[in-house]
Coordinates of C-alpha atoms in Angstrom, one line a residue:
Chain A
X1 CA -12.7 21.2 20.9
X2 CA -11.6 24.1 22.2
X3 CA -10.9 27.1 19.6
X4 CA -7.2 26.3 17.5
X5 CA -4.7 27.9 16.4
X6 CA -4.3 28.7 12.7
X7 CA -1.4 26.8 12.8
X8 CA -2.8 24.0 14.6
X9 CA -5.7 23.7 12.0
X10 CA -3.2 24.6 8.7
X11 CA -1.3 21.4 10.3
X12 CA -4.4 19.2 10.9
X13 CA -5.7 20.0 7.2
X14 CA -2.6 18.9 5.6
X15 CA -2.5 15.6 7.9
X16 CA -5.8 14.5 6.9
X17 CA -6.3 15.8 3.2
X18 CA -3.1 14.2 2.3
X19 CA -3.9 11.0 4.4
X20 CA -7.0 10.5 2.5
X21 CA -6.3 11.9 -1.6
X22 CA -8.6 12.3 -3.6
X23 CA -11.1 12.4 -1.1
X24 CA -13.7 15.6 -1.2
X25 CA -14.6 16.7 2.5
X26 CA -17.1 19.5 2.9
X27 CA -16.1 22.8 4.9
X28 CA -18.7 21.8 7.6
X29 CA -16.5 18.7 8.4
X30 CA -14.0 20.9 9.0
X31 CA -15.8 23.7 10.8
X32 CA -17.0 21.0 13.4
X33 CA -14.0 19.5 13.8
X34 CA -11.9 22.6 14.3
X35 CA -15.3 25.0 16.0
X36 CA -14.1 27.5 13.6
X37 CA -16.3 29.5 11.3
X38 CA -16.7 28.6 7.5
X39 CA -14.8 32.0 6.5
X40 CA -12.0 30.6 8.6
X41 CA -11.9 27.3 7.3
X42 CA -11.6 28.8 3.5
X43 CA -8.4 31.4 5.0
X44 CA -7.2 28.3 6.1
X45 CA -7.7 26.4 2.8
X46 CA -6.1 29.4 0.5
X47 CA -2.7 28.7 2.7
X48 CA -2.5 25.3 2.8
X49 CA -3.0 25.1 -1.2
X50 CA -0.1 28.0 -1.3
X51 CA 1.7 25.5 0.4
X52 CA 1.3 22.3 -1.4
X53 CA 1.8 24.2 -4.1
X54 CA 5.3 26.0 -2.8
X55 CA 6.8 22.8 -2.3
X56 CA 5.5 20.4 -5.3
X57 CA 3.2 18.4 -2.8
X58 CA 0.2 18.4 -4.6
X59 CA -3.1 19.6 -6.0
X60 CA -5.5 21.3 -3.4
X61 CA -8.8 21.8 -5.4
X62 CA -12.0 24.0 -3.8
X63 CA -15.5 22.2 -5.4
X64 CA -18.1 24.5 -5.4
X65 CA -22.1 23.2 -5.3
X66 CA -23.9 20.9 -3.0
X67 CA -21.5 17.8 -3.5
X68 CA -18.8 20.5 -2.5
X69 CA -16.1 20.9 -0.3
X70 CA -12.2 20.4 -0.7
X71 CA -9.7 17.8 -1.5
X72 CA -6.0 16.6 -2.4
X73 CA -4.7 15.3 -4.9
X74 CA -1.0 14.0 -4.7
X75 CA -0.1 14.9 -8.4
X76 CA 3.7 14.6 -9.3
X77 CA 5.5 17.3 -10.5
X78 CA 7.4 16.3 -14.2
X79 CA 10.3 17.3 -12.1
X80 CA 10.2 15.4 -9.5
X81 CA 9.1 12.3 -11.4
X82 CA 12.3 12.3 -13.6
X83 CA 14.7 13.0 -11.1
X84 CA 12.8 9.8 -9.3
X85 CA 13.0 7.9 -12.1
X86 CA 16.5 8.0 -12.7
X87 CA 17.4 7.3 -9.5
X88 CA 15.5 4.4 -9.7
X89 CA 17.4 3.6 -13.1
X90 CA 20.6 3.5 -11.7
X91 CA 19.9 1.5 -8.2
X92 CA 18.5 -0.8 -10.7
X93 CA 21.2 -0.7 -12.7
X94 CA 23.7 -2.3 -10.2
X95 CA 25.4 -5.6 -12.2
X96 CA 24.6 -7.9 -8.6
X97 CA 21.2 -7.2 -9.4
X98 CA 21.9 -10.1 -12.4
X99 CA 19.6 -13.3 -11.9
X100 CA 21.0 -16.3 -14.3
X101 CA 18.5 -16.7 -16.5
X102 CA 18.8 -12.8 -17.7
X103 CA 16.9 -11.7 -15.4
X104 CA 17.3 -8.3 -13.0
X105 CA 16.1 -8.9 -8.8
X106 CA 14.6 -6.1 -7.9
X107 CA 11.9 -7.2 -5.5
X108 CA 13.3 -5.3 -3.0
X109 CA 12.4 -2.5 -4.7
X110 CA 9.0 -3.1 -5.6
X111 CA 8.2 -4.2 -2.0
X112 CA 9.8 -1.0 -0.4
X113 CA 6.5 0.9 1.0
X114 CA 8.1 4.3 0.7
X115 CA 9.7 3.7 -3.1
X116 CA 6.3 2.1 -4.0
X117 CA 4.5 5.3 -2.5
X118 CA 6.1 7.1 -5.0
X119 CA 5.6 5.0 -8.4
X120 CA 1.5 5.1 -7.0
X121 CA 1.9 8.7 -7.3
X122 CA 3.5 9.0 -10.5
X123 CA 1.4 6.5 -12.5
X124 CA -2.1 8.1 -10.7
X125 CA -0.8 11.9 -11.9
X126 CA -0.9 9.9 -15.5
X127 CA -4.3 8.4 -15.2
X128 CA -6.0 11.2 -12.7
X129 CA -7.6 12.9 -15.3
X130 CA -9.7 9.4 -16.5
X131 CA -11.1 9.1 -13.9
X132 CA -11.2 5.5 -13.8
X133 CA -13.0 3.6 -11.4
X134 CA -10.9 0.8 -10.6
X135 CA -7.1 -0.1 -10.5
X136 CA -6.7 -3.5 -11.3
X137 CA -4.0 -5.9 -11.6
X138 CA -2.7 -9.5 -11.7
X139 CA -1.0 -11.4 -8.9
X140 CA 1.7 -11.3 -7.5
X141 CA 4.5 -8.9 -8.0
X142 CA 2.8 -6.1 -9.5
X143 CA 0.4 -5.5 -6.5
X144 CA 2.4 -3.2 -4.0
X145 CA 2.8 -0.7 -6.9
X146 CA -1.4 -1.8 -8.0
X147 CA -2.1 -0.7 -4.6
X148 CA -0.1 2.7 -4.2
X149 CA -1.5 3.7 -7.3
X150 CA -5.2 3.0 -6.2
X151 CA -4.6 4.7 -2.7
X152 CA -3.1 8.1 -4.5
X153 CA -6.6 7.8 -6.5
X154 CA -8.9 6.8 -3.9
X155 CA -10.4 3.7 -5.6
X156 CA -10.8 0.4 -5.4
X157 CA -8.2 -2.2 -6.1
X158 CA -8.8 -5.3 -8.1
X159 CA -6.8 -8.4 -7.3
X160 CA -7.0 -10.6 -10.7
X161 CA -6.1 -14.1 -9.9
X162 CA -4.6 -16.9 -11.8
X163 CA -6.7 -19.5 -10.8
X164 CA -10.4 -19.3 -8.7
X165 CA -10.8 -19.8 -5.9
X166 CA -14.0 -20.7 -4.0
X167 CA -13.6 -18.0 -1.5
X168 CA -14.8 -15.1 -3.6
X169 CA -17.7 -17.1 -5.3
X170 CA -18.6 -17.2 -8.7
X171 CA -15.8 -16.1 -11.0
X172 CA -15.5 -14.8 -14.8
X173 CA -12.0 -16.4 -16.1
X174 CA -10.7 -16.5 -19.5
X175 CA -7.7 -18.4 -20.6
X176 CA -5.2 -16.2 -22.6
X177 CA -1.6 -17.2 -24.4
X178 CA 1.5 -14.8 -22.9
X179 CA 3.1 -12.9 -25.0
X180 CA 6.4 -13.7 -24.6
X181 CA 6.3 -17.4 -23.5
X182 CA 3.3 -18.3 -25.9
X183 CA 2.2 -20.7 -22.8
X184 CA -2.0 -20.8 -22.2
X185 CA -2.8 -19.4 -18.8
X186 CA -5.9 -18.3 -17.2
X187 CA -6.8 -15.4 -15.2
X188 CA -10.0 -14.8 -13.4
X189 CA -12.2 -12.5 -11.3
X190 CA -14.9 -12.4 -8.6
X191 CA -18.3 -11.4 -10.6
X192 CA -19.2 -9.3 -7.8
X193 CA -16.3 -7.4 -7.1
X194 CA -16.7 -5.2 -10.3
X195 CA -19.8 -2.7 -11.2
X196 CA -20.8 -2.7 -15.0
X197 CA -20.1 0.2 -17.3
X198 CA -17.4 1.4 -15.2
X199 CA -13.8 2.5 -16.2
X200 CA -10.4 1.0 -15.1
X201 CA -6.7 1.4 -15.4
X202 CA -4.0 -1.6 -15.2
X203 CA -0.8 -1.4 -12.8
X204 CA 1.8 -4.1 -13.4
X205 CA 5.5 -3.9 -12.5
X206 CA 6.7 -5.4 -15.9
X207 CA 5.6 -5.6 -19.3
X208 CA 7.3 -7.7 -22.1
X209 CA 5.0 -8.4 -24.8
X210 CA 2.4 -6.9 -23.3
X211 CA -0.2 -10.6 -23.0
X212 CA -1.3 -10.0 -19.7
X213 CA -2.2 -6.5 -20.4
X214 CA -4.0 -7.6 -23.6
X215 CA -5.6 -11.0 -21.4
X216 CA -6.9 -8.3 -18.9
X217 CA -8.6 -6.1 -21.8
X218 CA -10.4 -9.3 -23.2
X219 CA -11.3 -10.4 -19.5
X220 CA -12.9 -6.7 -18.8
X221 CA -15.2 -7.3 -21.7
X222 CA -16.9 -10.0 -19.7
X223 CA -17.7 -7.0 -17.2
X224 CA -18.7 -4.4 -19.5
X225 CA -15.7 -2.6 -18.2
X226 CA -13.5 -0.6 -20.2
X227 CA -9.5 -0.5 -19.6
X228 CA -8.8 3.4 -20.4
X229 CA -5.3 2.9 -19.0
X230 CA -2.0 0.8 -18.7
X231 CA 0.9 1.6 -16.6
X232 CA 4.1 -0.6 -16.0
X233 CA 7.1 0.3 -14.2
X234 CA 9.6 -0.9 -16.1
X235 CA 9.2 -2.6 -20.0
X236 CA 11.4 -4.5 -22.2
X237 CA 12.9 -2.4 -25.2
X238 CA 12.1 -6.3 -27.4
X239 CA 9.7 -7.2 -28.8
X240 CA 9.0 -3.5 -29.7
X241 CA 5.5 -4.3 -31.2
X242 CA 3.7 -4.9 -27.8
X243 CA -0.3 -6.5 -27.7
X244 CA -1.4 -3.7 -26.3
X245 CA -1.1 0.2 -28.0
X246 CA -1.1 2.1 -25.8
X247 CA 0.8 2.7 -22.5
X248 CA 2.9 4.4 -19.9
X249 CA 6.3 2.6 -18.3
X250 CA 8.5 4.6 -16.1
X251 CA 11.8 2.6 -16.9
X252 CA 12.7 0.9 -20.3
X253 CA 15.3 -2.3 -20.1
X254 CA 17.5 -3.0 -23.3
X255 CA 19.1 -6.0 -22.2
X256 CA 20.8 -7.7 -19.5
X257 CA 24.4 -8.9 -20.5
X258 CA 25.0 -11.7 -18.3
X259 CA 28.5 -12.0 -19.5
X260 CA 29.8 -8.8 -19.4
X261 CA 27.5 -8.4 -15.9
X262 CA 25.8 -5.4 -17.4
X263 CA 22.3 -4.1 -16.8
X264 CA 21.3 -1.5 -19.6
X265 CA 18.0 0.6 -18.4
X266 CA 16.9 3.8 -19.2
X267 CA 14.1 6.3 -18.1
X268 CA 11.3 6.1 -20.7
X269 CA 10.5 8.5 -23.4
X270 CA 8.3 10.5 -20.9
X271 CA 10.3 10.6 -18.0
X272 CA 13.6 11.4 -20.4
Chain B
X1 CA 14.4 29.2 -1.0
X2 CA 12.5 32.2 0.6
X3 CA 12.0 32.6 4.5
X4 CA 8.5 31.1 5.4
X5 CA 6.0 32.0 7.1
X6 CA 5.4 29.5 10.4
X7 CA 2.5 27.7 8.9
X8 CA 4.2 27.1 5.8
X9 CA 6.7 25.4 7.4
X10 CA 4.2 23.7 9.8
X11 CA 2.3 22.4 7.1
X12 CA 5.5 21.1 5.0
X13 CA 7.0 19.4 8.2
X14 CA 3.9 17.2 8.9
X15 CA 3.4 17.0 5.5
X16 CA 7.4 15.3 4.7
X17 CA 7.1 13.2 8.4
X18 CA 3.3 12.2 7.5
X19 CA 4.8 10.5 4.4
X20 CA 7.3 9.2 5.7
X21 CA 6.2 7.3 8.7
X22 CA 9.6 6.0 11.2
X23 CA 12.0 7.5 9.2
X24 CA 14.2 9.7 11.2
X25 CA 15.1 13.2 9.5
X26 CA 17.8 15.7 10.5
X27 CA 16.9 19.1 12.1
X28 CA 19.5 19.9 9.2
X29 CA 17.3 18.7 6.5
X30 CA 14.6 20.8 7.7
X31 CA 17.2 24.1 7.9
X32 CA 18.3 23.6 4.4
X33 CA 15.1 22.8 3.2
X34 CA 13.4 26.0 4.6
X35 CA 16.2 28.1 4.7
X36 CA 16.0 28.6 8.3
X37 CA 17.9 28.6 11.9
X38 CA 17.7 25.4 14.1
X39 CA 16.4 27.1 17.0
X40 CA 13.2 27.9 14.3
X41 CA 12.7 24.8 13.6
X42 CA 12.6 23.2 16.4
X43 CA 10.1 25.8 18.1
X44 CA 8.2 24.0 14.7
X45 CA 8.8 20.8 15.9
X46 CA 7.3 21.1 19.4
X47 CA 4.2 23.0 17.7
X48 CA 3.6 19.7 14.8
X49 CA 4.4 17.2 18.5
X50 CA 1.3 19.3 20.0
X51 CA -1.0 18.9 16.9
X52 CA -0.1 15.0 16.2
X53 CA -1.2 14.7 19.6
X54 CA -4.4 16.8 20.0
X55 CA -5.7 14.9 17.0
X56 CA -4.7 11.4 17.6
X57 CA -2.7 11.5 14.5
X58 CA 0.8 9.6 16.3
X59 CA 3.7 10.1 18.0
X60 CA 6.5 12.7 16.5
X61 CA 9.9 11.8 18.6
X62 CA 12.5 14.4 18.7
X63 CA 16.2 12.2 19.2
X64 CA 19.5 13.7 19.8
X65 CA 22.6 12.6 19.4
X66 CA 24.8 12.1 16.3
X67 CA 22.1 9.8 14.5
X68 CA 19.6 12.3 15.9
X69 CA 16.7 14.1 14.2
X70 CA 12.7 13.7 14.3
X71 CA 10.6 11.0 13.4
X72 CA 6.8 10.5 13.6
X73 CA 5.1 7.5 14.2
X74 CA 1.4 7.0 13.1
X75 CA 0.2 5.0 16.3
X76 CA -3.2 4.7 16.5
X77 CA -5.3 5.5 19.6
X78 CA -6.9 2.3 21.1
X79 CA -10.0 4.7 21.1
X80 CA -9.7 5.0 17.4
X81 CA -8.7 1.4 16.8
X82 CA -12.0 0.3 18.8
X83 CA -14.2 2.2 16.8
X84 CA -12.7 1.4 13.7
X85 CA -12.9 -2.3 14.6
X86 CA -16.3 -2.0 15.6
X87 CA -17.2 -0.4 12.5
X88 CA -15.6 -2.9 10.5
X89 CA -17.5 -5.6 12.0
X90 CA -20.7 -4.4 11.3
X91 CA -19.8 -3.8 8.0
X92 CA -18.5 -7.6 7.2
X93 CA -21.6 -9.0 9.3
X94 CA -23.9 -7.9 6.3
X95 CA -25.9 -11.2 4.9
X96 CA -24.9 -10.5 1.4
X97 CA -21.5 -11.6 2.3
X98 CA -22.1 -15.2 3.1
X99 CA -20.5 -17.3 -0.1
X100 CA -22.3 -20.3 -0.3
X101 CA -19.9 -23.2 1.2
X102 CA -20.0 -20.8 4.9
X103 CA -17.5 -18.3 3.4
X104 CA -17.4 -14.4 3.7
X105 CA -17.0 -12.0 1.0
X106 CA -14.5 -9.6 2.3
X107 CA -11.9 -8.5 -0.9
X108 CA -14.2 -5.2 -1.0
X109 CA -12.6 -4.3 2.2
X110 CA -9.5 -6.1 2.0
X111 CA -8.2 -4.4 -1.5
X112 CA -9.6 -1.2 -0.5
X113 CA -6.6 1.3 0.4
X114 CA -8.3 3.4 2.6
X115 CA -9.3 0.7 4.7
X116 CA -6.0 -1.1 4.7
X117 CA -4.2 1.9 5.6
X118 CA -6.0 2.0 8.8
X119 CA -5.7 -1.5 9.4
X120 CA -2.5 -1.3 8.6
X121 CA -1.5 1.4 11.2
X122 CA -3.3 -0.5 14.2
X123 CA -1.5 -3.7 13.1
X124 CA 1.9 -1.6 13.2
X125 CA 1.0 0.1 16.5
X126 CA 1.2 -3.8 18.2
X127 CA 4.1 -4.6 16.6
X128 CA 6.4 -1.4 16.2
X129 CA 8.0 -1.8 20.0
X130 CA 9.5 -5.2 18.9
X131 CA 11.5 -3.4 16.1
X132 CA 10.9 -5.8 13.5
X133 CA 13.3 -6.0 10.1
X134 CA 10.7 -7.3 7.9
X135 CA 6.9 -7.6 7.7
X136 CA 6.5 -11.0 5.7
X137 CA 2.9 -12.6 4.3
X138 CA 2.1 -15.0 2.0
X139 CA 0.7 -14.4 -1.5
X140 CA -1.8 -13.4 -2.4
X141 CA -4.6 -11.8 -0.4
X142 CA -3.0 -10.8 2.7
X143 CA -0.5 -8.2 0.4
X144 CA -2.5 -5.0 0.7
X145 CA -2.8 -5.1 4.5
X146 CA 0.9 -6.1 5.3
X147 CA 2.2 -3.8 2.6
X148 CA -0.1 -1.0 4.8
X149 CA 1.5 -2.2 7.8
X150 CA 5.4 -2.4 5.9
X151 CA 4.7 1.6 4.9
X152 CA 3.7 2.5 9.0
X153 CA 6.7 1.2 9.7
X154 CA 9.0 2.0 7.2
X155 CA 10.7 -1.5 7.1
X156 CA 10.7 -3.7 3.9
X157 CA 8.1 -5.9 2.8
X158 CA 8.5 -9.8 2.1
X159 CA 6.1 -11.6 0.0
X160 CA 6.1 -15.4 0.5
X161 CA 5.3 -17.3 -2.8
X162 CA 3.6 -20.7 -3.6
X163 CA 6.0 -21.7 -5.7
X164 CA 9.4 -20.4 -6.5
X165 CA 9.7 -18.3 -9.7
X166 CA 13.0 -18.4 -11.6
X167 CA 13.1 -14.8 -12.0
X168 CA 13.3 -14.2 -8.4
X169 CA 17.1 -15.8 -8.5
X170 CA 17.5 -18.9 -6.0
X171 CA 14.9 -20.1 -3.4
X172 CA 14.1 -21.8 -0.3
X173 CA 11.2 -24.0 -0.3
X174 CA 9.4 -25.7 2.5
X175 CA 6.7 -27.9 2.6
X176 CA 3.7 -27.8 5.5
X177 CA -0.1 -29.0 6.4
X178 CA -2.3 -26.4 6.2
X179 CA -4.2 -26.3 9.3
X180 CA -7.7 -26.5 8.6
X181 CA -7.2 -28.6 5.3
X182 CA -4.6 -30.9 6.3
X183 CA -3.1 -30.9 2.7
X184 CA 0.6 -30.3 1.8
X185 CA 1.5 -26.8 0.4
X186 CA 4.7 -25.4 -0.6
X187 CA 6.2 -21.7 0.4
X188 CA 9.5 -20.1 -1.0
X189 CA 11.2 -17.1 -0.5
X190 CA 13.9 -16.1 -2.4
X191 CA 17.6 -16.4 -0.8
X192 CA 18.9 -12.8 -0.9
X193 CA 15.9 -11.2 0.3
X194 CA 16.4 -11.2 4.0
X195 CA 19.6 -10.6 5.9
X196 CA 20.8 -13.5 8.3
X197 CA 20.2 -12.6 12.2
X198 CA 17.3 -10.3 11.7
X199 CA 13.4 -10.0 13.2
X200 CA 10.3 -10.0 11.1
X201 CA 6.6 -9.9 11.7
X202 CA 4.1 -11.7 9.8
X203 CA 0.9 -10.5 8.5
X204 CA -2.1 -11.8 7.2
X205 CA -5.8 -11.4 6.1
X206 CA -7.2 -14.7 7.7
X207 CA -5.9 -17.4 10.3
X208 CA -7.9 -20.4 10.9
X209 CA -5.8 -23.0 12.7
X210 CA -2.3 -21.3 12.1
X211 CA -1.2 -23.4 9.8
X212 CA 0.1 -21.1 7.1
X213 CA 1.9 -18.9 10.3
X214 CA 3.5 -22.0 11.7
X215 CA 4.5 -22.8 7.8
X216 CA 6.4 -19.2 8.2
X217 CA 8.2 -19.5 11.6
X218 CA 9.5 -23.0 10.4
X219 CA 10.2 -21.3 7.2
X220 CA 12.4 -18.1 9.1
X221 CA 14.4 -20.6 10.8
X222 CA 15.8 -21.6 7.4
X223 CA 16.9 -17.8 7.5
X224 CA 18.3 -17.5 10.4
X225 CA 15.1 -15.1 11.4
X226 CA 13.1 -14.3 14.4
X227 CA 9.0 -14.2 13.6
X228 CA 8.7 -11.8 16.7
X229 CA 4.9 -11.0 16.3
X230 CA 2.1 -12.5 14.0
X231 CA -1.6 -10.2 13.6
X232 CA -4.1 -10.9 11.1
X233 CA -7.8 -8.8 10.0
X234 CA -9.4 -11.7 11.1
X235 CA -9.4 -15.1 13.0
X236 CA -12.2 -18.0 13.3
X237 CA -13.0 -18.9 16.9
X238 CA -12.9 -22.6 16.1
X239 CA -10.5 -24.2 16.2
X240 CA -9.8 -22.3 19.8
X241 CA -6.5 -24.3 20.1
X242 CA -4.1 -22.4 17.4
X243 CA -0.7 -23.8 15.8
X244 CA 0.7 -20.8 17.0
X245 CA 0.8 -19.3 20.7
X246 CA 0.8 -15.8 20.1
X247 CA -0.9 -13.6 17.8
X248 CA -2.7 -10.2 17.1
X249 CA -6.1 -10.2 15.4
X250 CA -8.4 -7.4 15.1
X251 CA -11.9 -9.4 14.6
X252 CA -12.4 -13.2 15.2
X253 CA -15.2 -15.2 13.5
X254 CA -17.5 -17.6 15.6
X255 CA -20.0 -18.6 12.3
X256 CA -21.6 -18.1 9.2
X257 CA -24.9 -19.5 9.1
X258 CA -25.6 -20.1 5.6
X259 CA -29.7 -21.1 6.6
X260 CA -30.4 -18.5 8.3
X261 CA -28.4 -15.8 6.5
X262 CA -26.8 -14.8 9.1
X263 CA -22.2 -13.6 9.9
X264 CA -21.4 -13.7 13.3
X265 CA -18.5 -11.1 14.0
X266 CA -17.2 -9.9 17.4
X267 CA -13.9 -7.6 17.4
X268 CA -11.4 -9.4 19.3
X269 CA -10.5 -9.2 23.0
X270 CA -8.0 -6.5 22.6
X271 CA -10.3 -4.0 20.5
X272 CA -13.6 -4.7 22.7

């Protein structure tokens, strides 16, 4: 390629550091890609960190050493977050969003690619710093938020099925009893699609009394994997003992007043 | 805030349109946002066109009018599309894959969000002329590649279920033979997900006889909704005649010979 401008290469860094997060590339990647010297390529790398920073896009962090080289990582802001968040509380808020039953519709916004994006980015700026190895959750509803979350971290996702199916060979399952609707199910995974002695966090989209979250701690034990994180979108205020001790939410939902057609969420303690 | 410097606001406006692929901002935005005159930004504009395109990253469109702004699309290059195909292949064609009953072991690459994102972009680059609505799949393991090619295309994402879950509000259900198995199966979709008179696309990890995507057309017609396109990872060579006509697939499967340990994987017409 012929030499670039520095604004050319400033604007091909950001496209592919932030296409790839949490990705390390060396300097020599770059240096051949762009035919630009290595003191160039680090100029370059001081501006385009000024200016994720400048506008709240992210983390670029310089690794020093052999394994070195840069990368992105598309942290949050606290700022950002919250106003996100209770955005999010009051389009979910909206009474037509009221299912008989007592339950809230809102698979339209857990299947919106760009409002998903943004959930993955919140609940990886909670978990970066684990470094877990694996993002896992359970089918179905759960995994377009699972699945942001694992592509703002750069690892693996982990579809947990509730039955097994011959496609993925051998499985581990367990059978658990939910929390809320003290019913026996069963959840399993493909022995080969987890290393041992590795760390994972689990995404779901809802958490009650917390049974599948507690189902997928037991069933991690069979893998000599250990669950070092829990996020949700959106938990239920009752029961307030939840299975599971520790965890983050983004939204909190009191209670759904069919009668009155009233929805009553709030941002969680966190995102307050 | 402060006047910028060019690159700064380079690097911000492929940053915003990067992450938010097909959606169409103002040149006001971009004024406000960098305190700065029209004519500035769009001398910017034609400089982020000019690197999209030297690097194969996509399209950026400027539109005018009323409802005018800028949008970038990330098509892929058939260049890029072939290579990545190719590489693909040789990566599912590895021995340890084969699952004894002639099955490949391919969630590794299926849940991994790197990997989807690019197969989700090529998928979206066949489709995105047809201006579809809605990408649809079927639960569960076709989720991570159409939610990939839902986010390239900034449309909404439909997940068909196996059965219909109460909390979803009310369903329609219809019943089909699977293809290959001949059995009956069941796929819902909740009422107030789709508008009436719309377009959709369905995507999937695997098609064998077609059965589940001629489930899905039949299916839309209870909706009042065109399935304009259909593309899948991967399609068996037998059986050559299909239950549907028309489709997209990036790799077809002729056999999996579980004697001699050995996947046979070609990349399909369009990506040889």
């Amino acid at each position: 390629m012929d030499k670039l401008h520095r604004n050319e290469r400033i604007g091909a860094l950001i496209k592919i550091l932030s296409d790839n997060p949490n990705k390390i590339f060396t300097l020599n990647y770059f240096t051949d890609l762009f035919n630009a010297a290595k003191s160039t390529i680090s100029e370059d790398i001081v501006i385009v960190k000024k200016i994720m920073e400048k506008f709240s896009f992210g983390e670029v962090e310089t690794i020093s050493g052999a394994a070195g080289g840069v990368k992105y990582t598309p942290v949050s802001s606290m700022n950002n977050a919250k106003k996100f968040v209770k955005e999010l509380c009051t389009k979910l808020m909206s009474p037509e969003r009221i299912i008989p039953g007592g339950f809230i519709y809102m698979t339209d916004v857990i299947y919106s690619p760009d409002t998903v994006a943004v959930i993955g980015e919140i609940l990886a700026t909670q978990f970066v710093s684990l470094e877990p190895d694996y993002v896992l959750t359970v089918e179905t509803k759960g995994i377009p938020v699972a699945l942001m979350t694992a592509r703002a971290l750069n690892i693996p996702l982990l579809i947990v099925r509730r039955d097994s199916k011959v496609t993925e060979g051998s499985t581990v399952s367990i059978n658990y009893v939910s929390g809320s609707t003290r019913r026996i199910q069963t959840m399993s995974l493909s022995k080969r699609s987890i290393k041992k002695n590795t760390k994972s966090i689990f995404i779901d989209d809802f958490m009650k009394a917390g049974g599948t979250a507690h189902g997928i701690i037991e069933l991690m034990k069979e893998f000599e994997n250990e669950v070092v994180g829990i996020g949700v979108l959106i938990e239920t205020k009752e029961p307030r003992h939840k299975l599971v001790n520790s965890y983050v939410s983004l939204l909190t939902l009191d209670e759904v007043d069919e009668e009155k057609g009233k929805i009553n969420i709030q941002p969680s303690r966190l995102f307050i």
